[in-house]
Short mmCIF file of N, CA, C and O in Angstrom, two decimals:
data_model
loop_
_atom_site.label_atom_id
_atom_site.label_comp_id
_atom_site.label_asym_id
_atom_site.label_seq_id
_atom_site.Cartn_x
_atom_site.Cartn_y
_atom_site.Cartn_z
N MET A 810 -2.23 -7.82 -4.04
CA MET A 810 -3.94 -8.97 -3.88
C MET A 810 -4.20 -8.49 -3.74
O MET A 810 -3.95 -8.56 -1.50
N ARG A 811 -5.56 -8.99 -3.27
CA ARG A 811 -6.29 -8.32 -1.83
C ARG A 811 -6.48 -9.58 -1.29
O ARG A 811 -6.54 -10.61 -1.92
N SER A 812 -6.68 -8.99 -0.21
CA SER A 812 -7.44 -10.56 0.49
C SER A 812 -9.15 -9.96 1.40
O SER A 812 -9.10 -8.67 1.81
N GLY A 813 -9.52 -10.64 1.97
CA GLY A 813 -11.20 -10.41 2.46
C GLY A 813 -12.40 -11.39 2.59
O GLY A 813 -11.90 -12.88 1.94
N LEU A 814 -13.15 -11.17 3.35
CA LEU A 814 -14.00 -12.20 3.36
C LEU A 814 -14.21 -12.13 1.93
O LEU A 814 -15.22 -13.91 1.48
N ALA A 815 -14.63 -10.68 1.12
CA ALA A 815 -15.54 -11.34 0.11
C ALA A 815 -14.95 -11.67 -1.17
O ALA A 815 -15.92 -12.61 -1.66
N ASN A 816 -13.43 -11.80 -0.75
CA ASN A 816 -12.45 -12.36 -2.29
C ASN A 816 -13.10 -14.49 -1.82
O ASN A 816 -12.50 -15.33 -2.36
N VAL A 817 -13.03 -14.30 -0.66
CA VAL A 817 -12.68 -16.03 -0.20
C VAL A 817 -14.43 -16.29 -0.41
O VAL A 817 -14.20 -17.01 -0.77
N ALA A 818 -15.35 -15.97 -0.31
CA ALA A 818 -16.66 -16.08 -0.25
C ALA A 818 -16.38 -16.22 -2.16
O ALA A 818 -17.51 -17.28 -2.68
N LEU A 819 -16.53 -15.27 -2.94
CA LEU A 819 -16.17 -15.23 -4.30
C LEU A 819 -15.32 -16.47 -4.63
O LEU A 819 -15.77 -17.35 -5.52
N SER A 820 -13.99 -17.05 -4.18
CA SER A 820 -13.67 -17.71 -4.61
C SER A 820 -14.14 -19.21 -4.50
O SER A 820 -14.47 -20.87 -5.24
N PHE A 821 -14.79 -19.31 -2.77
CA PHE A 821 -15.57 -20.96 -2.92
C PHE A 821 -16.71 -20.52 -3.86
O PHE A 821 -17.00 -21.80 -3.74
N GLY A 822 -17.02 -19.51 -4.04
CA GLY A 822 -18.83 -19.39 -5.44
C GLY A 822 -18.38 -19.50 -6.47
O GLY A 822 -19.51 -20.53 -6.75
N ALA A 823 -17.23 -19.77 -6.80
CA ALA A 823 -16.12 -19.67 -8.31
C ALA A 823 -16.20 -21.60 -8.01
O ALA A 823 -16.77 -22.33 -8.51
N ILE A 824 -15.65 -22.04 -6.82
CA ILE A 824 -15.32 -23.46 -6.51
C ILE A 824 -17.17 -24.13 -6.74
O ILE A 824 -17.45 -25.59 -7.48
N PHE A 825 -17.46 -23.87 -6.32
CA PHE A 825 -19.28 -24.61 -6.42
C PHE A 825 -19.86 -25.05 -7.05
O PHE A 825 -20.91 -25.35 -7.82
N LEU A 826 -19.61 -23.64 -8.83
CA LEU A 826 -19.95 -23.16 -10.32
C LEU A 826 -19.40 -24.15 -10.78
O LEU A 826 -19.50 -25.09 -11.60
N GLY A 827 -17.94 -24.45 -10.11
CA GLY A 827 -17.37 -25.43 -10.93
C GLY A 827 -18.38 -26.97 -10.63
O GLY A 827 -17.93 -27.80 -12.09
N PHE A 828 -17.99 -26.97 -9.76
CA PHE A 828 -18.18 -28.61 -9.70
C PHE A 828 -19.16 -28.94 -10.24
O PHE A 828 -20.56 -29.47 -10.78
N GLY A 829 -20.67 -27.79 -9.74
CA GLY A 829 -22.30 -27.72 -10.53
C GLY A 829 -22.30 -28.31 -11.90
O GLY A 829 -22.94 -28.87 -12.49
N ILE A 830 -21.85 -27.00 -12.84
CA ILE A 830 -21.07 -27.05 -14.04
C ILE A 830 -20.73 -28.35 -14.52
O ILE A 830 -20.84 -29.65 -15.77
N THR A 831 -19.72 -28.97 -13.50
CA THR A 831 -19.49 -30.40 -13.35
C THR A 831 -19.87 -31.76 -13.73
O THR A 831 -19.88 -32.86 -14.89
N PHE A 832 -21.20 -31.73 -12.28
CA PHE A 832 -22.14 -32.36 -12.26
C PHE A 832 -23.31 -32.48 -13.40
O PHE A 832 -23.96 -33.70 -14.07
N LEU A 833 -23.35 -30.99 -13.54
CA LEU A 833 -24.62 -31.10 -14.94
C LEU A 833 -23.83 -31.56 -15.95
O LEU A 833 -24.74 -32.27 -16.76
N ILE A 834 -22.16 -31.86 -16.60
CA ILE A 834 -22.13 -32.34 -17.62
C ILE A 834 -21.85 -34.08 -17.39
O ILE A 834 -22.78 -34.53 -18.50
N ILE A 835 -21.58 -34.55 -16.86
CA ILE A 835 -21.53 -36.23 -16.18
C ILE A 835 -22.85 -36.37 -16.30
O ILE A 835 -23.30 -37.89 -16.90
N GLY A 836 -24.01 -35.72 -15.45
CA GLY A 836 -25.36 -36.02 -15.85
C GLY A 836 -26.07 -36.31 -17.27
O GLY A 836 -26.43 -37.33 -17.40
N LEU A 837 -25.89 -34.98 -18.23
CA LEU A 837 -26.38 -35.00 -19.25
C LEU A 837 -25.63 -36.09 -20.51
O LEU A 837 -26.15 -36.61 -20.68
N LEU A 838 -24.68 -36.33 -19.86
CA LEU A 838 -23.19 -37.42 -20.92
C LEU A 838 -24.41 -38.47 -20.25
O LEU A 838 -24.25 -39.91 -20.85
N GLY A 839 -24.93 -38.87 -18.80
CA GLY A 839 -25.34 -40.26 -18.57
C GLY A 839 -26.87 -40.42 -18.85
O GLY A 839 -26.85 -41.35 -19.71
N VAL A 840 -27.29 -39.37 -19.73
CA VAL A 840 -28.69 -39.38 -19.78
C VAL A 840 -28.04 -39.25 -21.35
O VAL A 840 -29.50 -40.58 -22.11
N HIS A 841 -27.54 -38.83 -21.81
CA HIS A 841 -27.10 -39.33 -23.40
C HIS A 841 -26.64 -40.49 -23.29
O HIS A 841 -26.83 -41.44 -24.88
N PHE A 842 -26.04 -41.15 -22.81
CA PHE A 842 -25.63 -42.40 -23.49
C PHE A 842 -26.37 -43.76 -22.49
O PHE A 842 -25.68 -44.94 -22.35
N GLY A 843 -27.19 -43.52 -22.40
CA GLY A 843 -28.48 -44.85 -22.36
C GLY A 843 -28.62 -44.94 -20.78
O GLY A 843 -29.97 -45.45 -20.50
N ALA A 844 -28.93 -43.38 -19.67
CA ALA A 844 -28.90 -43.98 -18.47
C ALA A 844 -30.59 -43.26 -17.81
O ALA A 844 -31.17 -42.86 -19.40
N ARG A 845 -31.44 -43.13 -17.32
CA ARG A 845 -32.71 -42.95 -17.32
C ARG A 845 -32.42 -41.81 -17.42
O ARG A 845 -32.04 -41.56 -15.86
N PRO A 846 -33.57 -40.94 -17.96
CA PRO A 846 -33.62 -39.94 -16.98
C PRO A 846 -34.13 -38.99 -16.36
O PRO A 846 -35.54 -38.81 -15.61
N SER A 847 -33.99 -39.18 -15.03
CA SER A 847 -34.33 -38.90 -13.58
C SER A 847 -32.77 -37.92 -13.19
O SER A 847 -31.91 -37.58 -13.35
N LEU A 848 -33.47 -37.23 -11.83
CA LEU A 848 -32.11 -36.40 -10.83
C LEU A 848 -31.90 -37.04 -9.91
O LEU A 848 -31.80 -36.53 -8.70
N GLY A 849 -31.06 -38.00 -10.81
CA GLY A 849 -30.33 -38.85 -9.79
C GLY A 849 -29.36 -38.30 -8.97
O GLY A 849 -29.41 -36.40 -8.70
N SER A 850 -28.40 -38.79 -8.35
CA SER A 850 -27.23 -37.87 -7.63
C SER A 850 -26.54 -36.82 -8.35
O SER A 850 -26.35 -35.85 -7.84
N ALA A 851 -26.31 -36.89 -9.42
CA ALA A 851 -25.41 -36.28 -10.21
C ALA A 851 -26.19 -34.50 -10.66
O ALA A 851 -26.12 -33.93 -10.60
N GLY A 852 -27.33 -34.82 -10.75
CA GLY A 852 -28.01 -33.52 -11.22
C GLY A 852 -29.26 -32.61 -9.80
O GLY A 852 -28.59 -31.63 -10.05
N VAL A 853 -29.17 -33.67 -8.36
CA VAL A 853 -29.54 -32.90 -7.57
C VAL A 853 -27.46 -32.49 -6.65
O VAL A 853 -27.37 -31.25 -6.47
N LEU A 854 -26.60 -33.19 -6.93
CA LEU A 854 -24.94 -32.41 -7.00
C LEU A 854 -24.60 -30.96 -7.76
O LEU A 854 -24.66 -29.71 -7.44
N ALA A 855 -25.64 -30.91 -8.43
CA ALA A 855 -25.71 -29.56 -10.08
C ALA A 855 -26.36 -29.09 -9.73
O ALA A 855 -25.82 -27.68 -9.54
N LEU A 856 -27.24 -29.48 -8.88
CA LEU A 856 -28.11 -27.59 -9.10
C LEU A 856 -28.47 -27.68 -7.58
O LEU A 856 -28.27 -26.21 -7.11
N VAL A 857 -27.25 -28.07 -6.67
CA VAL A 857 -27.10 -27.79 -5.40
C VAL A 857 -25.90 -26.32 -5.55
O VAL A 857 -25.46 -25.73 -5.31
N GLY A 858 -24.65 -27.14 -6.52
CA GLY A 858 -23.48 -26.36 -6.79
C GLY A 858 -23.59 -25.15 -7.70
O GLY A 858 -23.37 -24.22 -7.08
N LEU A 859 -24.96 -25.27 -8.76
CA LEU A 859 -25.19 -24.10 -9.28
C LEU A 859 -26.24 -22.55 -8.60
O LEU A 859 -24.98 -21.89 -8.54
N VAL A 860 -26.97 -23.19 -7.87
CA VAL A 860 -28.02 -22.33 -6.86
C VAL A 860 -26.67 -21.73 -5.94
O VAL A 860 -26.06 -21.10 -5.44
N GLY A 861 -25.71 -22.32 -5.03
CA GLY A 861 -25.22 -22.59 -4.06
C GLY A 861 -23.62 -21.47 -4.09
O GLY A 861 -23.33 -20.62 -3.93
N GLY A 862 -23.41 -21.99 -5.78
CA GLY A 862 -21.65 -21.10 -6.16
C GLY A 862 -22.50 -19.29 -6.79
O GLY A 862 -22.13 -18.87 -6.70
N ALA A 863 -23.99 -19.98 -7.15
CA ALA A 863 -24.37 -18.43 -7.54
C ALA A 863 -24.98 -17.62 -6.07
O ALA A 863 -24.73 -16.57 -6.78
N ILE A 864 -25.72 -18.03 -5.86
CA ILE A 864 -25.08 -16.81 -4.60
C ILE A 864 -24.37 -16.96 -3.76
O ILE A 864 -24.37 -15.68 -3.42
N MET A 865 -23.88 -17.27 -3.57
CA MET A 865 -22.30 -17.50 -3.10
C MET A 865 -21.64 -15.99 -3.92
O MET A 865 -20.69 -15.50 -3.14
N ALA A 866 -21.55 -16.69 -5.00
CA ALA A 866 -20.61 -15.67 -5.45
C ALA A 866 -21.89 -14.03 -6.32
O ALA A 866 -20.61 -12.86 -5.71
N GLY A 867 -22.61 -14.15 -5.59
CA GLY A 867 -23.27 -13.31 -5.86
C GLY A 867 -23.19 -12.47 -4.64
O GLY A 867 -22.99 -11.09 -5.16
N GLY A 868 -23.42 -12.65 -3.96
CA GLY A 868 -22.91 -12.29 -1.81
C GLY A 868 -21.47 -11.59 -1.86
O GLY A 868 -21.66 -10.51 -2.02
N ALA A 869 -20.74 -11.89 -2.61
CA ALA A 869 -19.40 -11.66 -2.63
C ALA A 869 -18.99 -10.68 -2.87
O ALA A 869 -17.83 -9.59 -2.78
N LEU A 870 -19.70 -10.62 -3.92
CA LEU A 870 -19.52 -10.11 -5.67
C LEU A 870 -20.37 -8.29 -4.71
O LEU A 870 -20.16 -6.56 -4.81
N ALA A 871 -21.18 -8.62 -4.25
CA ALA A 871 -22.17 -7.28 -3.97
C ALA A 871 -21.62 -6.85 -2.06
O ALA A 871 -21.66 -5.67 -2.33
N MET A 872 -20.79 -7.66 -1.48
CA MET A 872 -19.81 -7.52 -0.30
C MET A 872 -18.65 -6.69 -1.06
O MET A 872 -18.14 -6.01 -0.06
N GLY A 873 -18.18 -7.30 -2.33
CA GLY A 873 -17.11 -6.44 -2.48
C GLY A 873 -16.76 -5.07 -3.54
O GLY A 873 -16.46 -3.53 -2.72
N GLU A 874 -18.16 -4.53 -3.36
CA GLU A 874 -18.69 -3.40 -3.81
C GLU A 874 -18.83 -2.22 -2.86
O GLU A 874 -18.70 -1.35 -2.83
N LYS A 875 -19.08 -2.91 -1.63
CA LYS A 875 -19.89 -1.98 -0.58
C LYS A 875 -18.41 -1.73 0.36
O LYS A 875 -18.63 -1.37 1.57
N SER A 876 -16.96 -2.71 -0.07
CA SER A 876 -16.40 -2.36 1.11
C SER A 876 -15.59 -1.22 0.63
O SER A 876 -14.99 -0.84 -0.17
N PRO A 877 -14.99 -0.55 2.04
CA PRO A 877 -13.96 0.45 1.74
C PRO A 877 -12.82 0.00 0.48
O PRO A 877 -12.42 -1.28 1.65
N GLN A 878 -12.10 -0.13 0.34
CA GLN A 878 -10.61 -0.10 -0.38
C GLN A 878 -9.35 0.97 0.25
O GLN A 878 -9.22 1.99 0.63
#
């Protein structure tokens, strides 16, 4: 098992992506079951989680390919 900054960033990116997907599902279920369709707290958290996780995971993958092994 290897460790390093790229693997740590990839792990945190995956966690943020997971939280983003979870909050997106919660928001969509809320809209489906009668909540007002607006970007409330679940929508903003989903957006932040998905964008932040994608940036973090993509950067980690780019760092991992360039690092010597």
